[in-house]
Amino acid sequence: MAFVWLVCRVTLFSVFVCLVAVAEGKHFKGFRVAHDEHTEHGGAFEEQWFTQKLDHFNGADSREWKQRYFVNESFYRAGGPVFVMIGGEGPANPAWMQSGTWLTYAEKVGALCLMLEHRFYGKSHPTVDLSTDNLRFLSSRQALADLAHFRTNMADARGLTNSKWVAFGGSYPGSLAAWFRLKYPHLVHASVATSAPVHATVNFPEYLEVVWRSLASEDTQCPLLVKKASDTLVERLKDPKNYENITKDFNLCSKLQIQTEADSAYFLETLAGSFMDVVQYNEDNRGFEGVKGTNITIQVLCAVMADASLGEPYARYAAVSRLMMDTFSMKCLDASFTSYLRDMTNTSWEGPAAGGGRQWVYQTCTEFGFYQSTDSPNQPFTGFPLVYHVKQCADFFNVSCEQLAEAVAQTNEYYGGYSIRSSRILFPNGSIDPWHALGITLDISPDLPAVFIKGTAHCANMYPARSEDLPQLVMARDHVFLVLQQWLKQ
């Protein structure tokens, strides 16, 4: 309980020492998510449905639901392994059934390829709505049990009981891939856990520290200019007379109104999100998913921040925001925390946050934390401290600070965090990706090797190869395959 008390005392303390100024903007904070959150793109593979248990840990509960999955049999050779791509905090994208590194591996070894959508995301609806009461069935432990039940029944139905099964996943699904092997070693022979944040933490200020370093790797002045712009904005937010100009500068959908610290934090986090997203996915080959904005890179953002013809750093910061809005065809930036709160507390499957925003924040509040706060001095942004994130758990789900801290501690106790102990799990990570700070970047043992890829971002090794890939990325993909080959022979 000492740990819980300390975290909550720090959180409450930050209310008094981080009285930042104002504002807000519209986004759903997925993971700054993994590879499967985006609009579905590519329909060559028909969706199929598996009868799944609602609660794997209550034998008296016989309720069932239909879970979506996809199959690619084109590479399968009799006696070959079975590859399972694990879905995450968004719809399972069938584009991954026809593109991606895992399919290159599958073709070489004659693997059957399956992709299972995560419960409560996409079309996999275990309950009638997303009420907090129903979301108690949403957890990584239930998701792993889904995978185990799916694997057991598919093996029986297809005569694959003696085949070697290999799990793949990136980001949160990367963690699930590692934990699937950890918790169900009799069902999965090996795992590739790409960009997997295996260590849960309430406060994750290191994310923005990596953002600083990643921007500086392009131009040492870039994060300094971003910090100067952010500091200027925070200073201007202190005077309501500036709100009209700020509304125009950032093309807000309605006049800026700052009535609470959450209003301010939401606006500042949204603007910072442009840099966070670009850094996380920098130069990843994501176009096949139907993702927009893949041409916006760290180099592009730093070039805007260095362009003195645009005016002071604050003006360049606003130019970055407008660039991102143009890229994603946004007419304006919604800067209302009130509307964000309304959207996130809408429990309907038709609600604006039902694509994954409400569900993922629930998982952060009840399992992981991962809050990308500005609490570190070694990062470029200001104004969205830990207390802002933690308060949303109470606002959205009635989860207290103490409950959040205890849940995160339990997650690490259950899975092991950085001290995970298993075998035949590969941990690829990219140095540019801020999530590598919570991942395995050094070998734990010969059977738990890390593949740390300098100059690459989130899940880079999972995306289809292309001619402009960095040599170290090409080598990493080859290395992962060679290790898998060896393990499949064991």
Short mmCIF file of C-alpha atoms in Angstrom, two decimals:
data_model
loop_
_atom_site.label_atom_id
_atom_site.label_comp_id
_atom_site.label_asym_id
_atom_site.label_seq_id
_atom_site.Cartn_x
_atom_site.Cartn_y
_atom_site.Cartn_z
CA MET A 1 0.00 0.00 0.00
CA ALA A 2 3.01 2.31 0.41
CA PHE A 3 3.43 2.37 -3.36
CA VAL A 4 -0.22 3.31 -3.88
CA TRP A 5 -0.01 6.07 -1.27
CA LEU A 6 3.13 7.51 -2.83
CA VAL A 7 1.74 7.64 -6.36
CA CYS A 8 -1.50 9.27 -5.24
CA ARG A 9 0.31 11.75 -3.01
CA VAL A 10 2.52 12.73 -5.94
CA THR A 11 -0.56 13.08 -8.13
CA LEU A 12 -2.34 15.30 -5.63
CA PHE A 13 0.82 17.29 -5.07
CA SER A 14 1.07 18.05 -8.76
CA VAL A 15 -2.29 19.82 -8.57
CA PHE A 16 -0.57 22.53 -6.59
CA VAL A 17 2.80 22.72 -8.32
CA CYS A 18 1.57 22.33 -11.91
CA LEU A 19 -1.08 25.03 -12.10
CA VAL A 20 -0.72 25.45 -15.81
CA ALA A 21 -2.73 27.72 -18.02
CA VAL A 22 -5.52 26.77 -20.35
CA ALA A 23 -7.20 25.12 -23.33
CA GLU A 24 -7.83 21.85 -25.25
CA GLY A 25 -8.36 19.86 -28.54
CA LYS A 26 -10.08 16.73 -29.96
CA HIS A 27 -8.52 13.30 -30.12
CA PHE A 28 -8.97 9.89 -28.61
CA LYS A 29 -5.76 8.80 -27.01
CA GLY A 30 -5.35 5.32 -28.19
CA PHE A 31 -1.97 3.91 -27.62
CA ARG A 32 -0.78 6.41 -30.05
CA VAL A 33 -1.75 3.04 -31.08
CA ALA A 34 -0.40 0.02 -32.76
CA HIS A 35 -0.73 -1.25 -36.28
CA ASP A 36 -4.33 -2.41 -36.21
CA GLU A 37 -6.25 0.64 -35.07
CA HIS A 38 -6.87 2.22 -38.43
CA THR A 39 -9.68 2.20 -40.92
CA GLU A 40 -10.09 -1.19 -42.50
CA HIS A 41 -8.43 -1.33 -45.87
CA GLY A 42 -8.51 -4.30 -48.17
CA GLY A 43 -11.38 -6.78 -48.20
CA ALA A 44 -9.99 -9.81 -50.00
CA PHE A 45 -10.34 -11.96 -46.90
CA GLU A 46 -13.79 -12.64 -45.52
CA GLU A 47 -14.43 -12.10 -41.86
CA GLN A 48 -15.27 -15.22 -39.90
CA TRP A 49 -16.74 -15.68 -36.45
CA PHE A 50 -15.74 -17.77 -33.47
CA THR A 51 -17.99 -18.56 -30.50
CA GLN A 52 -16.15 -17.19 -27.49
CA LYS A 53 -16.75 -17.26 -23.74
CA LEU A 54 -17.66 -13.99 -22.04
CA ASP A 55 -15.87 -14.72 -18.78
CA HIS A 56 -13.12 -17.32 -18.89
CA PHE A 57 -12.58 -17.13 -15.14
CA ASN A 58 -16.08 -17.90 -13.93
CA GLY A 59 -17.24 -21.43 -14.64
CA ALA A 60 -20.76 -20.53 -13.56
CA ASP A 61 -21.06 -17.93 -16.32
CA SER A 62 -22.04 -19.67 -19.57
CA ARG A 63 -22.63 -16.54 -21.66
CA GLU A 64 -21.06 -16.47 -25.13
CA TRP A 65 -20.47 -14.01 -27.97
CA LYS A 66 -19.04 -13.94 -31.50
CA GLN A 67 -15.43 -12.94 -32.02
CA ARG A 68 -14.19 -11.91 -35.46
CA TYR A 69 -11.19 -13.49 -37.11
CA PHE A 70 -9.55 -13.81 -40.53
CA VAL A 71 -7.73 -16.65 -42.30
CA ASN A 72 -5.09 -16.76 -45.04
CA GLU A 73 -4.40 -20.32 -46.22
CA SER A 74 -2.52 -19.40 -49.39
CA PHE A 75 0.92 -20.22 -47.99
CA TYR A 76 0.02 -23.24 -45.91
CA ARG A 77 1.79 -26.52 -46.52
CA ALA A 78 0.82 -29.69 -44.65
CA GLY A 79 2.81 -29.95 -41.45
CA GLY A 80 3.65 -26.24 -41.49
CA PRO A 81 3.33 -23.95 -38.48
CA VAL A 82 0.38 -21.72 -37.61
CA PHE A 83 0.95 -17.97 -37.32
CA VAL A 84 -1.48 -15.91 -35.23
CA MET A 85 -1.59 -12.14 -35.56
CA ILE A 86 -3.06 -10.73 -32.35
CA GLY A 87 -5.53 -7.87 -32.61
CA GLY A 88 -5.26 -4.85 -30.36
CA GLU A 89 -6.93 -1.60 -29.39
CA GLY A 90 -8.84 -1.03 -32.62
CA PRO A 91 -10.52 -2.91 -35.46
CA ALA A 92 -8.59 -5.86 -36.88
CA ASN A 93 -7.48 -4.66 -40.31
CA PRO A 94 -7.75 -7.31 -43.06
CA ALA A 95 -5.00 -5.50 -44.95
CA TRP A 96 -2.66 -7.44 -42.68
CA MET A 97 -3.91 -10.66 -44.27
CA GLN A 98 -2.31 -9.67 -47.58
CA SER A 99 0.68 -7.52 -46.57
CA GLY A 100 3.29 -7.45 -43.85
CA THR A 101 6.52 -9.10 -42.82
CA TRP A 102 4.77 -11.97 -41.08
CA LEU A 103 3.36 -13.10 -44.45
CA THR A 104 6.84 -13.07 -45.96
CA TYR A 105 7.89 -15.41 -43.17
CA ALA A 106 4.73 -17.50 -43.64
CA GLU A 107 5.45 -18.04 -47.33
CA LYS A 108 8.96 -19.27 -46.54
CA VAL A 109 7.87 -21.81 -43.91
CA GLY A 110 4.43 -22.79 -45.27
CA ALA A 111 2.42 -21.33 -42.41
CA LEU A 112 -1.33 -21.00 -41.99
CA CYS A 113 -2.10 -17.39 -41.01
CA LEU A 114 -4.87 -16.36 -38.62
CA MET A 115 -5.75 -12.97 -37.16
CA LEU A 116 -8.01 -12.69 -34.10
CA GLU A 117 -9.68 -9.40 -33.25
CA HIS A 118 -9.42 -8.26 -29.62
CA ARG A 119 -12.58 -8.40 -27.52
CA PHE A 120 -14.46 -5.06 -27.31
CA TYR A 121 -12.73 -3.65 -30.42
CA GLY A 122 -13.79 -3.54 -34.05
CA LYS A 123 -16.81 -5.78 -34.60
CA SER A 124 -16.05 -8.09 -31.66
CA HIS A 125 -18.76 -7.01 -29.22
CA PRO A 126 -19.08 -9.27 -26.16
CA THR A 127 -21.76 -7.09 -24.52
CA VAL A 128 -24.70 -4.93 -25.55
CA ASP A 129 -22.86 -1.70 -24.79
CA LEU A 130 -19.71 -0.17 -23.33
CA SER A 131 -21.00 0.58 -19.86
CA THR A 132 -18.40 0.53 -17.13
CA ASP A 133 -20.15 -2.51 -15.68
CA ASN A 134 -19.72 -4.39 -18.96
CA LEU A 135 -16.14 -3.22 -19.46
CA ARG A 136 -15.13 -5.34 -16.47
CA PHE A 137 -14.91 -8.14 -19.06
CA LEU A 138 -12.25 -6.15 -20.95
CA SER A 139 -8.72 -7.01 -19.85
CA SER A 140 -5.49 -8.43 -21.18
CA ARG A 141 -6.10 -11.58 -19.12
CA GLN A 142 -9.49 -12.17 -20.76
CA ALA A 143 -7.90 -11.42 -24.15
CA LEU A 144 -5.19 -14.03 -23.55
CA ALA A 145 -7.82 -16.54 -22.51
CA ASP A 146 -9.68 -15.71 -25.75
CA LEU A 147 -6.51 -16.55 -27.66
CA ALA A 148 -6.03 -19.79 -25.74
CA HIS A 149 -9.63 -20.90 -26.33
CA PHE A 150 -9.43 -19.89 -30.00
CA ARG A 151 -6.13 -21.70 -30.50
CA THR A 152 -7.38 -24.90 -28.81
CA ASN A 153 -10.61 -25.06 -30.78
CA MET A 154 -9.09 -24.09 -34.13
CA ALA A 155 -6.39 -26.72 -33.68
CA ASP A 156 -9.01 -29.37 -32.97
CA ALA A 157 -11.26 -28.30 -35.85
CA ARG A 158 -8.45 -28.10 -38.42
CA GLY A 159 -6.29 -30.98 -37.23
CA LEU A 160 -3.49 -28.67 -36.13
CA THR A 161 -3.02 -29.87 -32.58
CA ASN A 162 0.54 -31.00 -33.24
CA SER A 163 1.51 -27.95 -35.31
CA LYS A 164 3.82 -25.30 -33.89
CA TRP A 165 1.92 -22.07 -33.23
CA VAL A 166 3.68 -18.70 -33.35
CA ALA A 167 2.14 -15.47 -32.04
CA PHE A 168 2.80 -12.06 -33.61
CA GLY A 169 1.81 -8.63 -32.37
CA GLY A 170 2.93 -5.03 -32.31
CA SER A 171 2.59 -2.48 -29.49
CA TYR A 172 -0.07 -3.61 -26.99
CA PRO A 173 -0.66 -6.77 -29.11
CA GLY A 174 3.13 -7.22 -28.93
CA SER A 175 2.81 -7.40 -25.17
CA LEU A 176 -0.04 -9.88 -25.60
CA ALA A 177 2.17 -12.00 -27.88
CA ALA A 178 4.86 -12.13 -25.20
CA TRP A 179 2.35 -12.84 -22.44
CA PHE A 180 0.59 -15.51 -24.51
CA ARG A 181 3.85 -17.44 -24.64
CA LEU A 182 4.48 -16.67 -20.95
CA LYS A 183 1.08 -17.79 -19.65
CA TYR A 184 0.19 -20.51 -22.18
CA PRO A 185 3.54 -22.09 -23.16
CA HIS A 186 1.82 -25.40 -23.95
CA LEU A 187 -0.27 -23.69 -26.65
CA VAL A 188 2.16 -21.33 -28.38
CA HIS A 189 5.67 -22.40 -29.41
CA ALA A 190 7.18 -18.95 -29.93
CA SER A 191 6.28 -15.26 -30.12
CA VAL A 192 7.47 -12.11 -31.87
CA ALA A 193 6.62 -9.23 -29.53
CA THR A 194 7.32 -6.09 -31.54
CA SER A 195 7.42 -2.65 -29.86
CA ALA A 196 5.87 -4.27 -26.81
CA PRO A 197 5.54 -2.15 -23.64
CA VAL A 198 5.81 -5.04 -21.20
CA HIS A 199 6.31 -2.83 -18.14
CA ALA A 200 3.19 -1.10 -16.84
CA THR A 201 3.59 2.28 -15.15
CA VAL A 202 1.16 4.94 -14.00
CA ASN A 203 3.39 7.82 -15.05
CA PHE A 204 5.27 7.55 -18.34
CA PRO A 205 7.16 10.85 -18.75
CA GLU A 206 9.93 8.95 -20.56
CA TYR A 207 7.70 8.90 -23.65
CA LEU A 208 8.19 12.63 -24.19
CA GLU A 209 11.87 12.36 -23.29
CA VAL A 210 12.30 10.00 -26.25
CA VAL A 211 10.29 12.44 -28.39
CA TRP A 212 12.87 15.10 -27.50
CA ARG A 213 15.78 12.83 -28.43
CA SER A 214 14.11 11.69 -31.64
CA LEU A 215 13.49 15.28 -32.76
CA ALA A 216 17.07 16.18 -31.84
CA SER A 217 18.38 13.30 -33.94
CA GLU A 218 17.07 15.22 -36.97
CA ASP A 219 18.06 18.71 -35.79
CA THR A 220 19.42 19.57 -32.35
CA GLN A 221 17.53 22.88 -32.44
CA CYS A 222 14.18 21.26 -33.26
CA PRO A 223 13.07 20.24 -29.73
CA LEU A 224 14.36 23.56 -28.36
CA LEU A 225 12.17 25.44 -30.84
CA VAL A 226 9.20 23.24 -29.96
CA LYS A 227 9.78 23.92 -26.26
CA LYS A 228 10.01 27.66 -26.86
CA ALA A 229 6.75 27.59 -28.82
CA SER A 230 5.01 25.48 -26.18
CA ASP A 231 6.20 27.77 -23.38
CA THR A 232 4.99 30.84 -25.30
CA LEU A 233 1.57 29.28 -25.79
CA VAL A 234 1.27 28.42 -22.09
CA GLU A 235 2.18 32.00 -21.19
CA ARG A 236 -0.42 33.43 -23.58
CA LEU A 237 -3.08 31.11 -22.21
CA LYS A 238 -2.80 32.89 -18.86
CA ASP A 239 -4.59 35.94 -20.28
CA PRO A 240 -8.14 35.41 -21.63
CA LYS A 241 -7.61 38.43 -23.90
CA ASN A 242 -5.40 36.17 -26.03
CA TYR A 243 -8.05 33.49 -26.55
CA GLU A 244 -9.48 34.98 -29.72
CA ASN A 245 -6.09 35.11 -31.42
CA ILE A 246 -5.22 31.61 -30.23
CA THR A 247 -8.54 30.39 -31.66
CA LYS A 248 -7.57 31.82 -35.05
CA ASP A 249 -3.93 30.71 -34.87
CA PHE A 250 -4.87 27.06 -34.34
CA ASN A 251 -8.12 27.12 -36.35
CA LEU A 252 -10.26 25.95 -33.45
CA CYS A 253 -13.86 24.93 -34.14
CA SER A 254 -15.18 27.31 -31.49
CA LYS A 255 -13.71 30.15 -29.45
CA LEU A 256 -11.26 28.89 -26.89
CA GLN A 257 -12.69 28.68 -23.39
CA ILE A 258 -10.53 27.76 -20.43
CA GLN A 259 -12.52 27.17 -17.30
CA THR A 260 -10.64 24.24 -15.76
CA GLU A 261 -7.14 22.81 -15.76
CA ALA A 262 -8.51 19.93 -17.84
CA ASP A 263 -9.50 22.41 -20.57
CA SER A 264 -5.95 23.68 -20.67
CA ALA A 265 -4.30 20.28 -20.49
CA TYR A 266 -6.50 18.80 -23.21
CA PHE A 267 -5.70 21.61 -25.66
CA LEU A 268 -1.97 21.47 -24.98
CA GLU A 269 -1.87 17.67 -25.20
CA THR A 270 -3.73 17.71 -28.51
CA LEU A 271 -1.24 20.11 -30.07
CA ALA A 272 1.68 18.10 -28.70
CA GLY A 273 0.00 15.00 -30.13
CA SER A 274 0.95 16.05 -33.65
CA PHE A 275 4.61 15.68 -32.75
CA MET A 276 4.05 12.57 -30.66
CA ASP A 277 2.23 10.71 -33.43
CA VAL A 278 4.73 11.68 -36.13
CA VAL A 279 7.70 10.64 -34.00
CA GLN A 280 6.09 7.34 -33.01
CA TYR A 281 5.41 6.30 -36.59
CA ASN A 282 8.28 8.14 -38.28
CA GLU A 283 8.88 6.72 -41.78
CA ASP A 284 6.94 3.53 -41.04
CA ASN A 285 5.64 1.91 -44.23
CA ARG A 286 1.96 2.14 -43.24
CA GLY A 287 0.35 3.18 -46.53
CA PHE A 288 -1.04 -0.29 -47.27
CA GLU A 289 -3.32 0.05 -44.23
CA GLY A 290 -5.04 3.05 -45.76
CA VAL A 291 -3.35 5.38 -43.28
CA LYS A 292 -3.09 9.08 -44.14
CA GLY A 293 -0.14 11.28 -43.34
CA THR A 294 2.68 8.79 -43.82
CA ASN A 295 4.56 11.51 -45.73
CA ILE A 296 4.68 13.70 -42.61
CA THR A 297 7.94 12.77 -40.87
CA ILE A 298 10.22 14.17 -38.18
CA GLN A 299 12.19 15.81 -40.96
CA VAL A 300 9.06 17.58 -42.23
CA LEU A 301 8.03 18.85 -38.78
CA CYS A 302 11.53 20.03 -37.90
CA ALA A 303 11.77 21.83 -41.24
CA VAL A 304 8.58 23.75 -40.39
CA MET A 305 9.90 24.57 -36.92
CA ALA A 306 13.17 25.84 -38.45
CA ASP A 307 11.42 28.05 -41.05
CA ALA A 308 11.99 31.60 -39.78
CA SER A 309 9.90 33.00 -42.63
CA LEU A 310 6.81 31.73 -40.80
CA GLY A 311 7.55 33.96 -37.83
CA GLU A 312 8.45 33.19 -34.22
CA PRO A 313 8.53 29.56 -32.98
CA TYR A 314 4.93 29.92 -31.71
CA ALA A 315 3.77 30.72 -35.27
CA ARG A 316 5.67 27.73 -36.63
CA TYR A 317 4.04 25.52 -33.98
CA ALA A 318 0.65 26.72 -35.21
CA ALA A 319 1.77 26.00 -38.78
CA VAL A 320 2.51 22.39 -37.79
CA SER A 321 -1.01 22.09 -36.37
CA ARG A 322 -2.54 23.44 -39.59
CA LEU A 323 -0.36 21.09 -41.65
CA MET A 324 -1.67 18.12 -39.71
CA MET A 325 -5.28 19.32 -40.07
CA ASP A 326 -4.84 19.72 -43.83
CA THR A 327 -3.25 16.26 -44.04
CA PHE A 328 -6.19 14.63 -42.27
CA SER A 329 -8.82 16.80 -44.01
CA MET A 330 -9.94 18.43 -40.76
CA LYS A 331 -11.85 21.68 -41.21
CA CYS A 332 -11.02 22.80 -37.68
CA LEU A 333 -9.66 21.57 -34.36
CA ASP A 334 -12.24 20.67 -31.74
CA ALA A 335 -10.89 22.24 -28.56
CA SER A 336 -13.59 21.34 -26.08
CA PHE A 337 -12.73 19.08 -23.17
CA THR A 338 -16.44 19.12 -22.40
CA SER A 339 -17.22 17.45 -25.72
CA TYR A 340 -14.34 15.00 -25.20
CA LEU A 341 -15.79 14.09 -21.81
CA ARG A 342 -19.24 13.67 -23.37
CA ASP A 343 -17.87 11.46 -26.13
CA MET A 344 -15.77 9.32 -23.80
CA THR A 345 -18.68 8.68 -21.43
CA ASN A 346 -21.03 7.65 -24.25
CA THR A 347 -21.52 3.92 -23.69
CA SER A 348 -23.20 3.09 -27.01
CA TRP A 349 -21.48 0.97 -29.64
CA GLU A 350 -22.50 3.76 -32.02
CA GLY A 351 -20.80 6.41 -29.87
CA PRO A 352 -17.96 8.60 -31.17
CA ALA A 353 -15.35 6.91 -28.95
CA ALA A 354 -16.56 3.34 -29.51
CA GLY A 355 -13.92 2.75 -32.18
CA GLY A 356 -11.51 2.14 -29.33
CA GLY A 357 -11.00 5.39 -27.42
CA ARG A 358 -13.27 4.59 -24.49
CA GLN A 359 -12.15 0.97 -24.29
CA TRP A 360 -8.42 1.69 -24.39
CA VAL A 361 -8.57 4.40 -21.75
CA TYR A 362 -10.47 1.91 -19.58
CA GLN A 363 -7.61 -0.54 -19.97
CA THR A 364 -5.07 2.12 -19.04
CA CYS A 365 -7.11 2.93 -15.92
CA THR A 366 -7.52 -0.69 -14.84
CA GLU A 367 -4.26 -2.32 -16.00
CA PHE A 368 -1.49 -0.26 -17.52
CA GLY A 369 -1.37 3.47 -16.82
CA PHE A 370 1.06 4.52 -19.59
CA TYR A 371 0.20 8.21 -19.07
CA GLN A 372 2.44 10.34 -21.26
CA SER A 373 2.78 13.28 -18.88
CA THR A 374 4.88 16.42 -19.03
CA ASP A 375 6.29 15.77 -15.56
CA SER A 376 9.88 15.44 -16.77
CA PRO A 377 11.98 18.56 -17.40
CA ASN A 378 13.81 16.74 -20.20
CA GLN A 379 11.09 17.05 -22.83
CA PRO A 380 9.67 19.85 -24.98
CA PHE A 381 6.08 20.28 -23.80
CA THR A 382 4.20 21.82 -20.89
CA GLY A 383 0.81 21.52 -19.36
CA PHE A 384 -0.55 17.96 -19.19
CA PRO A 385 0.76 16.53 -15.92
CA LEU A 386 -0.02 13.14 -14.43
CA VAL A 387 -2.94 14.46 -12.39
CA TYR A 388 -4.77 15.40 -15.61
CA HIS A 389 -4.59 11.84 -16.90
CA VAL A 390 -5.41 10.18 -13.59
CA LYS A 391 -8.49 12.34 -13.06
CA GLN A 392 -9.97 10.99 -16.31
CA CYS A 393 -10.08 7.51 -14.77
CA ALA A 394 -12.38 8.88 -12.08
CA ASP A 395 -14.39 11.01 -14.53
CA PHE A 396 -14.94 8.24 -17.07
CA PHE A 397 -15.00 5.04 -15.00
CA ASN A 398 -15.08 5.97 -11.31
CA VAL A 399 -11.62 4.45 -10.87
CA SER A 400 -9.69 6.15 -8.08
CA CYS A 401 -6.02 7.01 -8.03
CA GLU A 402 -5.41 4.28 -5.45
CA GLN A 403 -7.22 1.69 -7.59
CA LEU A 404 -5.22 2.70 -10.66
CA ALA A 405 -1.89 2.42 -8.85
CA GLU A 406 -2.81 -0.95 -7.39
CA ALA A 407 -3.97 -2.24 -10.79
CA VAL A 408 -0.67 -1.27 -12.41
CA ALA A 409 1.27 -2.98 -9.63
CA GLN A 410 -0.82 -6.12 -10.10
CA THR A 411 -0.14 -6.11 -13.84
CA ASN A 412 3.61 -6.13 -13.30
CA GLU A 413 3.26 -8.73 -10.57
CA TYR A 414 1.26 -10.97 -12.92
CA TYR A 415 3.36 -10.63 -16.08
CA GLY A 416 6.77 -9.71 -14.66
CA GLY A 417 7.31 -6.35 -16.33
CA TYR A 418 10.93 -5.89 -17.40
CA SER A 419 11.76 -9.10 -15.52
CA ILE A 420 9.64 -11.36 -17.72
CA ARG A 421 10.94 -14.94 -17.66
CA SER A 422 9.97 -17.35 -20.41
CA SER A 423 11.56 -18.69 -23.59
CA ARG A 424 11.36 -18.31 -27.36
CA ILE A 425 10.14 -14.70 -27.37
CA LEU A 426 11.71 -12.11 -29.68
CA PHE A 427 11.53 -8.43 -28.66
CA PRO A 428 12.12 -6.07 -31.62
CA ASN A 429 12.09 -2.33 -30.81
CA GLY A 430 13.00 0.87 -32.65
CA SER A 431 15.18 3.59 -31.14
CA ILE A 432 12.97 6.41 -32.46
CA ASP A 433 9.82 4.86 -30.99
CA PRO A 434 9.00 6.35 -27.56
CA TRP A 435 7.44 3.06 -26.47
CA HIS A 436 10.83 1.33 -26.45
CA ALA A 437 11.35 2.88 -23.00
CA LEU A 438 8.88 0.33 -21.59
CA GLY A 439 10.14 -2.57 -23.68
CA ILE A 440 12.96 -5.11 -23.72
CA THR A 441 15.93 -3.58 -25.54
CA LEU A 442 18.70 -5.84 -24.23
CA ASP A 443 18.82 -9.65 -24.34
CA ILE A 444 17.40 -11.22 -21.19
CA SER A 445 18.70 -14.65 -22.17
CA PRO A 446 19.58 -16.50 -25.39
CA ASP A 447 15.93 -17.58 -25.55
CA LEU A 448 14.62 -14.06 -24.86
CA PRO A 449 16.57 -11.93 -27.35
CA ALA A 450 16.08 -8.25 -28.01
CA VAL A 451 16.38 -6.76 -31.50
CA PHE A 452 17.04 -3.04 -31.05
CA ILE A 453 16.83 -1.25 -34.40
CA LYS A 454 18.50 2.15 -34.49
CA GLY A 455 16.74 4.87 -36.48
CA THR A 456 13.37 3.11 -36.75
CA ALA A 457 10.01 3.78 -35.15
CA HIS A 458 6.95 1.92 -33.85
CA CYS A 459 6.50 -1.62 -35.25
CA ALA A 460 8.75 -0.80 -38.22
CA ASN A 461 9.89 -4.40 -38.71
CA MET A 462 6.27 -5.56 -39.09
CA TYR A 463 5.50 -3.40 -42.12
CA PRO A 464 6.12 -4.51 -45.72
CA ALA A 465 9.70 -4.13 -46.92
CA ARG A 466 10.58 -1.37 -49.39
CA SER A 467 13.71 -0.28 -51.20
CA GLU A 468 14.35 2.77 -48.99
CA ASP A 469 14.36 0.77 -45.73
CA LEU A 470 17.39 1.39 -43.53
CA PRO A 471 20.00 -1.40 -43.77
CA GLN A 472 19.59 -2.14 -40.07
CA LEU A 473 15.84 -2.61 -40.55
CA VAL A 474 16.45 -5.06 -43.39
CA MET A 475 18.93 -6.93 -41.19
CA ALA A 476 16.51 -6.97 -38.27
CA ARG A 477 13.73 -8.56 -40.34
CA ASP A 478 16.19 -11.19 -41.58
CA HIS A 479 17.48 -11.83 -38.07
CA VAL A 480 13.97 -12.33 -36.67
CA PHE A 481 13.28 -14.89 -39.39
CA LEU A 482 16.52 -16.78 -38.78
CA VAL A 483 15.76 -17.03 -35.07
CA LEU A 484 12.20 -18.18 -35.80
CA GLN A 485 13.53 -20.80 -38.18
CA GLN A 486 15.80 -22.17 -35.47
CA TRP A 487 13.01 -22.21 -32.93
CA LEU A 488 10.61 -23.96 -35.30
CA LYS A 489 13.15 -26.78 -35.59
CA GLN A 490 13.20 -27.25 -31.80
#
